[in-house]
Backbone as numpy.savetxt, mean C-alpha at the origin, in Angstrom:
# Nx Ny Nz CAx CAy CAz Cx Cy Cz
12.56 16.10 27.78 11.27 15.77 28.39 10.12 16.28 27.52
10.00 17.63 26.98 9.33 17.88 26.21 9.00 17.35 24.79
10.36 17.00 24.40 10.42 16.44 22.78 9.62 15.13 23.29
9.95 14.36 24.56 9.27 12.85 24.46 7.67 12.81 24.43
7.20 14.31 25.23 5.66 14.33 25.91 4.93 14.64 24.47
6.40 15.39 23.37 5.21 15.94 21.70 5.20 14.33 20.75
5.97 13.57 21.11 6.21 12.50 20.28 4.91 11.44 20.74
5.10 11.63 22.31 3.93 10.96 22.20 2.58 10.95 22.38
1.89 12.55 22.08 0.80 13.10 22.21 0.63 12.61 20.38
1.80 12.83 19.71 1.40 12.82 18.14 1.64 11.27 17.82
2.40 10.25 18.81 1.95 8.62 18.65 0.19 8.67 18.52
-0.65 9.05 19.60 -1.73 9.03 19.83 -2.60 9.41 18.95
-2.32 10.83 18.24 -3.02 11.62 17.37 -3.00 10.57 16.09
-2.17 10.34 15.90 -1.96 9.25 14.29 -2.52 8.10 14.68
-2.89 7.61 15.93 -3.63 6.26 15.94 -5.11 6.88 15.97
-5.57 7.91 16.61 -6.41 8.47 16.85 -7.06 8.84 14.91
-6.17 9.15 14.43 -6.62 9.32 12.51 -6.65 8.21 12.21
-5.90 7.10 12.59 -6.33 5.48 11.85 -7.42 5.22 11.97
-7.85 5.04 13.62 -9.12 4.70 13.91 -10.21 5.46 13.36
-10.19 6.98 13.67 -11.63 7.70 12.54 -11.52 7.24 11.53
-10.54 7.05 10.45 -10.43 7.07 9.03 -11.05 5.30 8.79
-10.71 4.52 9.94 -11.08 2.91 9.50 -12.84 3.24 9.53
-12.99 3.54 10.60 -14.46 4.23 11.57 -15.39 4.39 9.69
-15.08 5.86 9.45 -15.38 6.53 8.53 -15.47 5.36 7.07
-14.48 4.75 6.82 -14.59 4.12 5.46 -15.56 2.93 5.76
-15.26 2.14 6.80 -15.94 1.08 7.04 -17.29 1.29 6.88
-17.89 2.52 7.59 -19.34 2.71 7.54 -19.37 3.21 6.27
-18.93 3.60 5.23 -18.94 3.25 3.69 -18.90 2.08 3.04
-18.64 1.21 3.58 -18.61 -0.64 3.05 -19.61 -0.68 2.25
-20.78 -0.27 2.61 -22.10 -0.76 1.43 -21.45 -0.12 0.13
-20.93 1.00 0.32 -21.08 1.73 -1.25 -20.29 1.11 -2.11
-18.95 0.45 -1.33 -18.16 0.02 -1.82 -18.61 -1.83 -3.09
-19.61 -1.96 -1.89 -20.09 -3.14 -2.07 -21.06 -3.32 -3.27
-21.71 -1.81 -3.44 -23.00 -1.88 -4.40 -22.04 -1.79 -5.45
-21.17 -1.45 -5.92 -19.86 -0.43 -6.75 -19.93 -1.55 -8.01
-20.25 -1.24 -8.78 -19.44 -2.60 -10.07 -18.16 -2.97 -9.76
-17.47 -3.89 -9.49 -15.98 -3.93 -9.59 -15.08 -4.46 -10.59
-16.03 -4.12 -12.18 -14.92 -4.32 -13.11 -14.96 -5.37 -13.60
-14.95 -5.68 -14.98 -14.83 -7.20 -15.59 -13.47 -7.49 -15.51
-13.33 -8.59 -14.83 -11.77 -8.79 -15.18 -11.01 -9.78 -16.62
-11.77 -10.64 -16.71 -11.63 -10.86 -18.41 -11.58 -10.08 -19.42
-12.00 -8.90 -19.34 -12.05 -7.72 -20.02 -10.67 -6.94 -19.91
-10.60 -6.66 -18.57 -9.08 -6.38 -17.61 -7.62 -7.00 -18.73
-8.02 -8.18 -18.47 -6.79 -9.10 -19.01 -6.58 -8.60 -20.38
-7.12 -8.13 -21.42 -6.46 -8.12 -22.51 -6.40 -7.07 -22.41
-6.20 -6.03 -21.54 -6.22 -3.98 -21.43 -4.63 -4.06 -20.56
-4.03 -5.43 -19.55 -3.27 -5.34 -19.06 -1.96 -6.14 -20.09
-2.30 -6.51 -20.73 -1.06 -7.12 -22.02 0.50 -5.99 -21.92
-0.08 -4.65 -22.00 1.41 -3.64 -22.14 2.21 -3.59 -20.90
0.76 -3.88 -19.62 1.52 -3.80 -17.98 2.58 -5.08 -18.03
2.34 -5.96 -18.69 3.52 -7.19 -18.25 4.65 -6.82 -18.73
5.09 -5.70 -19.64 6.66 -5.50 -19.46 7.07 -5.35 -18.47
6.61 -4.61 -17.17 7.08 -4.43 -16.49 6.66 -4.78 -14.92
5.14 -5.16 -14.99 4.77 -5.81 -13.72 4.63 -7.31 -13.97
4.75 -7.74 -15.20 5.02 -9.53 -15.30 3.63 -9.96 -15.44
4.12 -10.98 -15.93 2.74 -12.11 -16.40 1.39 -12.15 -14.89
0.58 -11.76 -15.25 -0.40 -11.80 -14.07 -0.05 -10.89 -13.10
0.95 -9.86 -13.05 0.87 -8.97 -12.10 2.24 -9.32 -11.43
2.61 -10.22 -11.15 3.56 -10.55 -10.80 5.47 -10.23 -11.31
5.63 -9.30 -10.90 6.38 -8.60 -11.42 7.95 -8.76 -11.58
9.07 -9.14 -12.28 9.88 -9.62 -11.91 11.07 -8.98 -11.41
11.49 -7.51 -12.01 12.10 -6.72 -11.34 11.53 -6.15 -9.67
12.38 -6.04 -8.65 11.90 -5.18 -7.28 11.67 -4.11 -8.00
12.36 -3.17 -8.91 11.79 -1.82 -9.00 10.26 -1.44 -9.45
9.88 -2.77 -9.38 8.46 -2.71 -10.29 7.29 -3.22 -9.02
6.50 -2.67 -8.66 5.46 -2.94 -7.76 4.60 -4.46 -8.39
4.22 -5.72 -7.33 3.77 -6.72 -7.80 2.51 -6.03 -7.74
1.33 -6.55 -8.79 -0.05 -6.17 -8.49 -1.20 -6.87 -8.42
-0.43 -8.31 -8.17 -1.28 -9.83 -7.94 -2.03 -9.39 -6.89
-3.04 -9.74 -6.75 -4.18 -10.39 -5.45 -3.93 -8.53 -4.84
-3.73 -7.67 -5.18 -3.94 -5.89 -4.70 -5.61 -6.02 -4.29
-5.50 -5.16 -3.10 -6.86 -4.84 -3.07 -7.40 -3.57 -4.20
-8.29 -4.15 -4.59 -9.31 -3.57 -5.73 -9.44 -1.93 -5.45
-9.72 -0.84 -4.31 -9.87 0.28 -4.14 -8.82 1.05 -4.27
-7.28 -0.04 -3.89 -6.26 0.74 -3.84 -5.53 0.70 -5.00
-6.00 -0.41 -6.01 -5.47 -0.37 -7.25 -6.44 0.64 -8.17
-7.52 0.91 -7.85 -8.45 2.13 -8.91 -7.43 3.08 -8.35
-7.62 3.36 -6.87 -7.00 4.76 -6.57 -5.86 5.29 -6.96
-5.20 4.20 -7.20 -3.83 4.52 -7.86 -3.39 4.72 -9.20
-3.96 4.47 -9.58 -4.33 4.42 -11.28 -4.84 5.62 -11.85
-5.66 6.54 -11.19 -6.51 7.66 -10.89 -4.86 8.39 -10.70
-4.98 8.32 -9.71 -3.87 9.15 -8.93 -2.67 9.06 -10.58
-2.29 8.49 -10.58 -1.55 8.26 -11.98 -2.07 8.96 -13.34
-3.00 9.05 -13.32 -3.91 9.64 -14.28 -4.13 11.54 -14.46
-4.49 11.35 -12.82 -4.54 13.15 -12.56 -2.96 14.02 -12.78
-2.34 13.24 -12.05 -0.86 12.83 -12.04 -0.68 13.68 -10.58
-1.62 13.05 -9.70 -1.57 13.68 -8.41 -0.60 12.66 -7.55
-0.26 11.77 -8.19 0.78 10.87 -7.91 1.62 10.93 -9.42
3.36 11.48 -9.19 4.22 11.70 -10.24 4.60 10.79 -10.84
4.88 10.00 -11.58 5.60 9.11 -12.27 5.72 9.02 -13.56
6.41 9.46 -14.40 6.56 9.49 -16.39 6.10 8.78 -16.68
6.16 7.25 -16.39 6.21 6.31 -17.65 4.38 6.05 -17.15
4.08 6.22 -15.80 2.68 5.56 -15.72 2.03 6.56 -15.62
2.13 8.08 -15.80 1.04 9.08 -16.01 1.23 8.93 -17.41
2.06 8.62 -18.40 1.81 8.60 -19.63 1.10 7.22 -19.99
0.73 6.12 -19.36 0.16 5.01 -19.59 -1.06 5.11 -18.97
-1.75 5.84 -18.39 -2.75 5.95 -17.83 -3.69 7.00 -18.88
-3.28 8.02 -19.03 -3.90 8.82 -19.87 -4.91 8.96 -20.77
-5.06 7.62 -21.73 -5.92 6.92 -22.28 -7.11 6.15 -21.70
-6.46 5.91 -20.26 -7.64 5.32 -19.73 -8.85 5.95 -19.61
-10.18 4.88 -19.35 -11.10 5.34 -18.68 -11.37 4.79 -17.09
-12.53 5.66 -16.89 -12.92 4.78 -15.30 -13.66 3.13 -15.46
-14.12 2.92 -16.57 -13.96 1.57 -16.58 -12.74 0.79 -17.02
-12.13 1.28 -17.90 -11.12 0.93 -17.91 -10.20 0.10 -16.76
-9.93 1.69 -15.92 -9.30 1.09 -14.46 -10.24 0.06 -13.76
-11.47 -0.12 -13.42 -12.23 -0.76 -13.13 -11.68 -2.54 -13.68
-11.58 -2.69 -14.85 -11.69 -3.85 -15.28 -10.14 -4.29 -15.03
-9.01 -2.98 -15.20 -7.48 -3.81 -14.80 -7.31 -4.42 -13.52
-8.24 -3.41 -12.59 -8.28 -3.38 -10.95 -8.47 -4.51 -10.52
-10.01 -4.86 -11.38 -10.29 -6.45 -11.31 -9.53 -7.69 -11.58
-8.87 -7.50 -12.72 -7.92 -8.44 -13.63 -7.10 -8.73 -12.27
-6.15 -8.06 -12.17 -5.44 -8.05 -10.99 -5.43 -8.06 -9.16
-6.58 -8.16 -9.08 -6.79 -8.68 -7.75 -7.28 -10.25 -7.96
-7.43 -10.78 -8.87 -8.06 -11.56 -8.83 -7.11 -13.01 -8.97
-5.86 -12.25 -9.41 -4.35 -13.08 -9.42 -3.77 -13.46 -8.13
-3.29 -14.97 -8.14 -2.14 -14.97 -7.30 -0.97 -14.52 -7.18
-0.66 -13.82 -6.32 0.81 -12.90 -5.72 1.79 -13.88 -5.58
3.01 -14.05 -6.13 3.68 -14.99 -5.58 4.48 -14.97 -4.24
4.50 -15.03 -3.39 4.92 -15.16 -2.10 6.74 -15.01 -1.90
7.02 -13.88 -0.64 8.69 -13.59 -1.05 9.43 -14.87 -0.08
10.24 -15.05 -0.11 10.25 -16.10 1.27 11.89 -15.63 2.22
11.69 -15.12 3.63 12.19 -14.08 3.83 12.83 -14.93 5.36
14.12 -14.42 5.95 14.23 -14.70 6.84 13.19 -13.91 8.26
13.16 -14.87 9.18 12.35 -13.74 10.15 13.16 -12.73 10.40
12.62 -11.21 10.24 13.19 -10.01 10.73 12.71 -9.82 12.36
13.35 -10.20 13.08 12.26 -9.88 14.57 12.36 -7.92 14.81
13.14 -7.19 14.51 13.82 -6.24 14.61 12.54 -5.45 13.53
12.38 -6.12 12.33 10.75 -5.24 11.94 9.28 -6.00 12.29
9.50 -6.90 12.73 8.84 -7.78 13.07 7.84 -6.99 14.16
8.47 -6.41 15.67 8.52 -5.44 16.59 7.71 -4.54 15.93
7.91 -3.75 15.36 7.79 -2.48 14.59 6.39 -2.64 14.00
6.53 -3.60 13.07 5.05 -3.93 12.13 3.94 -4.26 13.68
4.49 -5.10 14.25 3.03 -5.88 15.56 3.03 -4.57 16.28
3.77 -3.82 16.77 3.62 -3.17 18.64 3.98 -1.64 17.99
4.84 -1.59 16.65 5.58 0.03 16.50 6.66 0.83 17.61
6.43 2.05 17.47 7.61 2.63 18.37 7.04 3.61 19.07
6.26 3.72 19.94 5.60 4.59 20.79 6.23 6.10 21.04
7.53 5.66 21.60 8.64 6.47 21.68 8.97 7.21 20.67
8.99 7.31 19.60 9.26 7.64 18.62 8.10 8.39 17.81
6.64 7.79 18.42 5.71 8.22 17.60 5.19 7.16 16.50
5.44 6.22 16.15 5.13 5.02 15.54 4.44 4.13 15.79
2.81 4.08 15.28 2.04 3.12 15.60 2.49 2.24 14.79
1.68 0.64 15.29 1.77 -0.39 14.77 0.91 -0.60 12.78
1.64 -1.58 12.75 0.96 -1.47 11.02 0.06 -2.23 10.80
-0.12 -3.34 12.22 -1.02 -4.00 11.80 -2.62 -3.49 11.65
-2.73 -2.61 12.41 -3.86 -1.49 12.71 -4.65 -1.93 10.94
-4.10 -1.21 10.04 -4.23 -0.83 8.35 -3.75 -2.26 8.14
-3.05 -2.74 8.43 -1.99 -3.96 6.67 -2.94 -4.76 7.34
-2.90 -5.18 8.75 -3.55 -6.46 9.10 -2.47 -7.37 9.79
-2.82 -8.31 10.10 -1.83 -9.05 11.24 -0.69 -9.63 10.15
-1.39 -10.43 8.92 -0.93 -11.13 8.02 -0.56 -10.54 7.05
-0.27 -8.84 6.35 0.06 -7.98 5.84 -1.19 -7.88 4.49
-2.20 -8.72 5.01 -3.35 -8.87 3.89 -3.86 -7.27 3.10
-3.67 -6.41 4.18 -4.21 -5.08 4.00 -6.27 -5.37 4.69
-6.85 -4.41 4.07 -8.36 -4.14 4.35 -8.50 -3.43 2.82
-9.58 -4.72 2.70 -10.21 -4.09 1.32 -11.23 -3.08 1.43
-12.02 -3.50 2.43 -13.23 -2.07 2.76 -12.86 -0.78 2.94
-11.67 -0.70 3.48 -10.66 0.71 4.02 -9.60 1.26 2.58
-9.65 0.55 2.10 -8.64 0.77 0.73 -7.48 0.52 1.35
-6.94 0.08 2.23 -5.35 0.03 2.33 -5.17 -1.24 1.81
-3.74 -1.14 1.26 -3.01 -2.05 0.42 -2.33 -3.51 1.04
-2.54 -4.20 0.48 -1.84 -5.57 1.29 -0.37 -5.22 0.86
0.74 -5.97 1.41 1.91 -6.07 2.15 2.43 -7.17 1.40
1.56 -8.20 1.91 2.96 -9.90 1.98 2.78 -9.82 0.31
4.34 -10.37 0.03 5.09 -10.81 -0.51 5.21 -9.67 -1.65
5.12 -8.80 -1.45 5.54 -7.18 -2.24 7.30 -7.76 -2.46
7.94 -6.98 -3.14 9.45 -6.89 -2.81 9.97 -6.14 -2.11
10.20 -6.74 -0.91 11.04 -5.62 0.43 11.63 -4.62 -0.13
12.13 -4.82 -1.21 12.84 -3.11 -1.78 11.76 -2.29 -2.34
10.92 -3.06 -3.01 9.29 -1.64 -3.32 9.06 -1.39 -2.16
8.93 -2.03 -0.86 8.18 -1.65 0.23 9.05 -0.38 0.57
10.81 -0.55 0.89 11.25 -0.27 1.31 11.23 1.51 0.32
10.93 1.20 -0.94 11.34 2.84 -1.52 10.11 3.21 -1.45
9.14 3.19 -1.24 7.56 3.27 -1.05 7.58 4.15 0.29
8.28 3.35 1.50 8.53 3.97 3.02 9.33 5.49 2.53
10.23 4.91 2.07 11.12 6.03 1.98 10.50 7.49 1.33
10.07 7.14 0.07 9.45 8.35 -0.56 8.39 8.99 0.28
7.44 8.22 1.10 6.66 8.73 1.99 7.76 9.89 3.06
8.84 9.24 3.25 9.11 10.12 4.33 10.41 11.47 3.99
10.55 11.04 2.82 11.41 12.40 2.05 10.33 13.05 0.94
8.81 12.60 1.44 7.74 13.89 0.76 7.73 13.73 -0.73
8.43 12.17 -1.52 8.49 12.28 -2.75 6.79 11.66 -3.29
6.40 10.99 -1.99 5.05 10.70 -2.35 4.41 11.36 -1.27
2.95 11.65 -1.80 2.04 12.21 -0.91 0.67 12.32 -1.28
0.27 10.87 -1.75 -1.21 10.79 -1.64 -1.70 10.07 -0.85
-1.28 9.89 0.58 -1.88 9.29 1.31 -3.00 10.49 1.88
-3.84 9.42 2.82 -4.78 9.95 3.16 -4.64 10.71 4.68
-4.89 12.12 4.84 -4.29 12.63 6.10 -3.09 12.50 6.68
-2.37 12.31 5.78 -1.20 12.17 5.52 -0.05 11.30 6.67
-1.60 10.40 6.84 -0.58 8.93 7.63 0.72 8.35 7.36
0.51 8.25 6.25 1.66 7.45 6.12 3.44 8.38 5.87
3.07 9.53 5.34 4.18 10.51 5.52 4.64 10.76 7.20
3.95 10.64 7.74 3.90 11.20 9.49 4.81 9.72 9.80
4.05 8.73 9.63 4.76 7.32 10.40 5.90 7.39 9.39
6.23 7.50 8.23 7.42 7.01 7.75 8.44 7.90 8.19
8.35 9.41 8.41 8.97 10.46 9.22 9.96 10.02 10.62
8.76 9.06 10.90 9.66 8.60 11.69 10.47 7.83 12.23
10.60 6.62 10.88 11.38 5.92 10.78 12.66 6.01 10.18
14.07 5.67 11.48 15.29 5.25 10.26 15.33 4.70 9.17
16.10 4.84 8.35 16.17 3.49 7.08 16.38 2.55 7.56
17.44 2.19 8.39 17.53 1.11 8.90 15.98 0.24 9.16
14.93 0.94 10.07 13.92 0.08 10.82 12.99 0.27 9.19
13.12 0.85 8.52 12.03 1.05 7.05 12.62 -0.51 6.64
13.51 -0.48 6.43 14.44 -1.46 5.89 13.79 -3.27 6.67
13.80 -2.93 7.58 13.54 -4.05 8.81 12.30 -4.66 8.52
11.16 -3.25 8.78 9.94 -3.25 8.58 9.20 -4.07 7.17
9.94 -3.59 5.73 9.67 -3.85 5.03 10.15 -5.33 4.45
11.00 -5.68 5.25 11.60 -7.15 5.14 10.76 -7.78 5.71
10.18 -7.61 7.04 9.09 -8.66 7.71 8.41 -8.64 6.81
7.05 -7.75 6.37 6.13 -7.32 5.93 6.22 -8.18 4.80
7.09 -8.28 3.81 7.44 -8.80 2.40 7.23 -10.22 2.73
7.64 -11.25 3.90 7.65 -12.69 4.37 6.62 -12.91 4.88
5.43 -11.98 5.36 4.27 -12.49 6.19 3.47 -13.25 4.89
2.95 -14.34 5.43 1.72 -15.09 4.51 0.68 -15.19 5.33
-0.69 -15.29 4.41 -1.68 -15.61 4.80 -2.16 -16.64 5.75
């Protein structure tokens, strides 16, 4: 009885941080808006070394490789940054970042949102399907559409990342590292908390819908 009444005081608390944190960035929209966002013609010939491994236009052909077609623009600087400080770990892309500048990232950020994503084409998962629309209350699991959006578009004003047509297995090791603490630059540490509390199994589920939603 107790474990159910803490699970779901802290369901609440984590929707309760979505909403300030949307609250909070949104009423930042102008800044975002005044912001240069980067030449992306400029972008394109700085991203030539990224296509070994994220593919022609972003589009990436291995799953182990994150697609970075049509990304929202805040969450591709931030990450790049994060890669840079190396406040996010990774060898091969804190050593490819290093050189950069902040225009730099600026102009790849651009290059690459500005691409078409190619689309995964997925059976319906109803089982993450559930999960992504309504979440797991019980469990402590808000819904994703809150952040991704109904259509897994993400919110560009908020910096969260779009969804559809990622490769269910990036999504799926993305969930995972969130919830075995191998990543942790999210913000108030949402996304470690919700992935905490997902099985692999429903990460698995989740990230299969998510990968098939289209615009």
């Amino acid at each position: 009885m107790q474990r159910a009444l803490f699970l779901t005081q802290r369901f609440y608390m984590i929707k309760k941080t979505i909403r300030l944190g949307l609250i909070s960035l949104l009423a930042s929209a102008p800044t975002f808006a005044a912001n240069d966002s980067g030449d992306a013609s400029a972008g394109r010939g700085k991203t030539e070394i990224c296509a070994g491994c994220h593919g022609e236009e972003g589009n990436a052909a291995a799953p182990i490789f994150p697609k970075l077609a049509g990304q929202q623009l805040s969450y591709l600087e931030k990450q790049l940054k994060a890669f840079r400080s190396r406040e996010r770990v990774d060898p091969t892309m804190n050593a490819m970042t290093q050189s950069l500048s902040d225009a730099d990232i600026k102009d790849i950020a651009a290059y690459y949102n500005r691409q078409q994503i190619t689309l995964e084409n997925r059976e319906q998962d109803h089982r993450g399907e559930k999960i992504y629309r309504s979440g797991n209350p019980v469990n402590g699991v808000p819904s994703c559409v809150g952040c991704h959006g109904p259509t897994g578009a993400g919110n560009p004003a908020s910096g969260y990342p779009a969804l559809h047509g990622q490769f269910s297995a990036y999504l799926s090791k993305t969930l995972l590292d969130y919830k075995n603490g191998d990543r942790s630059n999210d913000p108030n540490l949402v996304m470690r908390s919700i992935a905490s509390r997902l099985t692999e199994a429903e990460i698995n589920a989740v990230a299969n819908y998510a990968s098939g939603l289209y615009q």
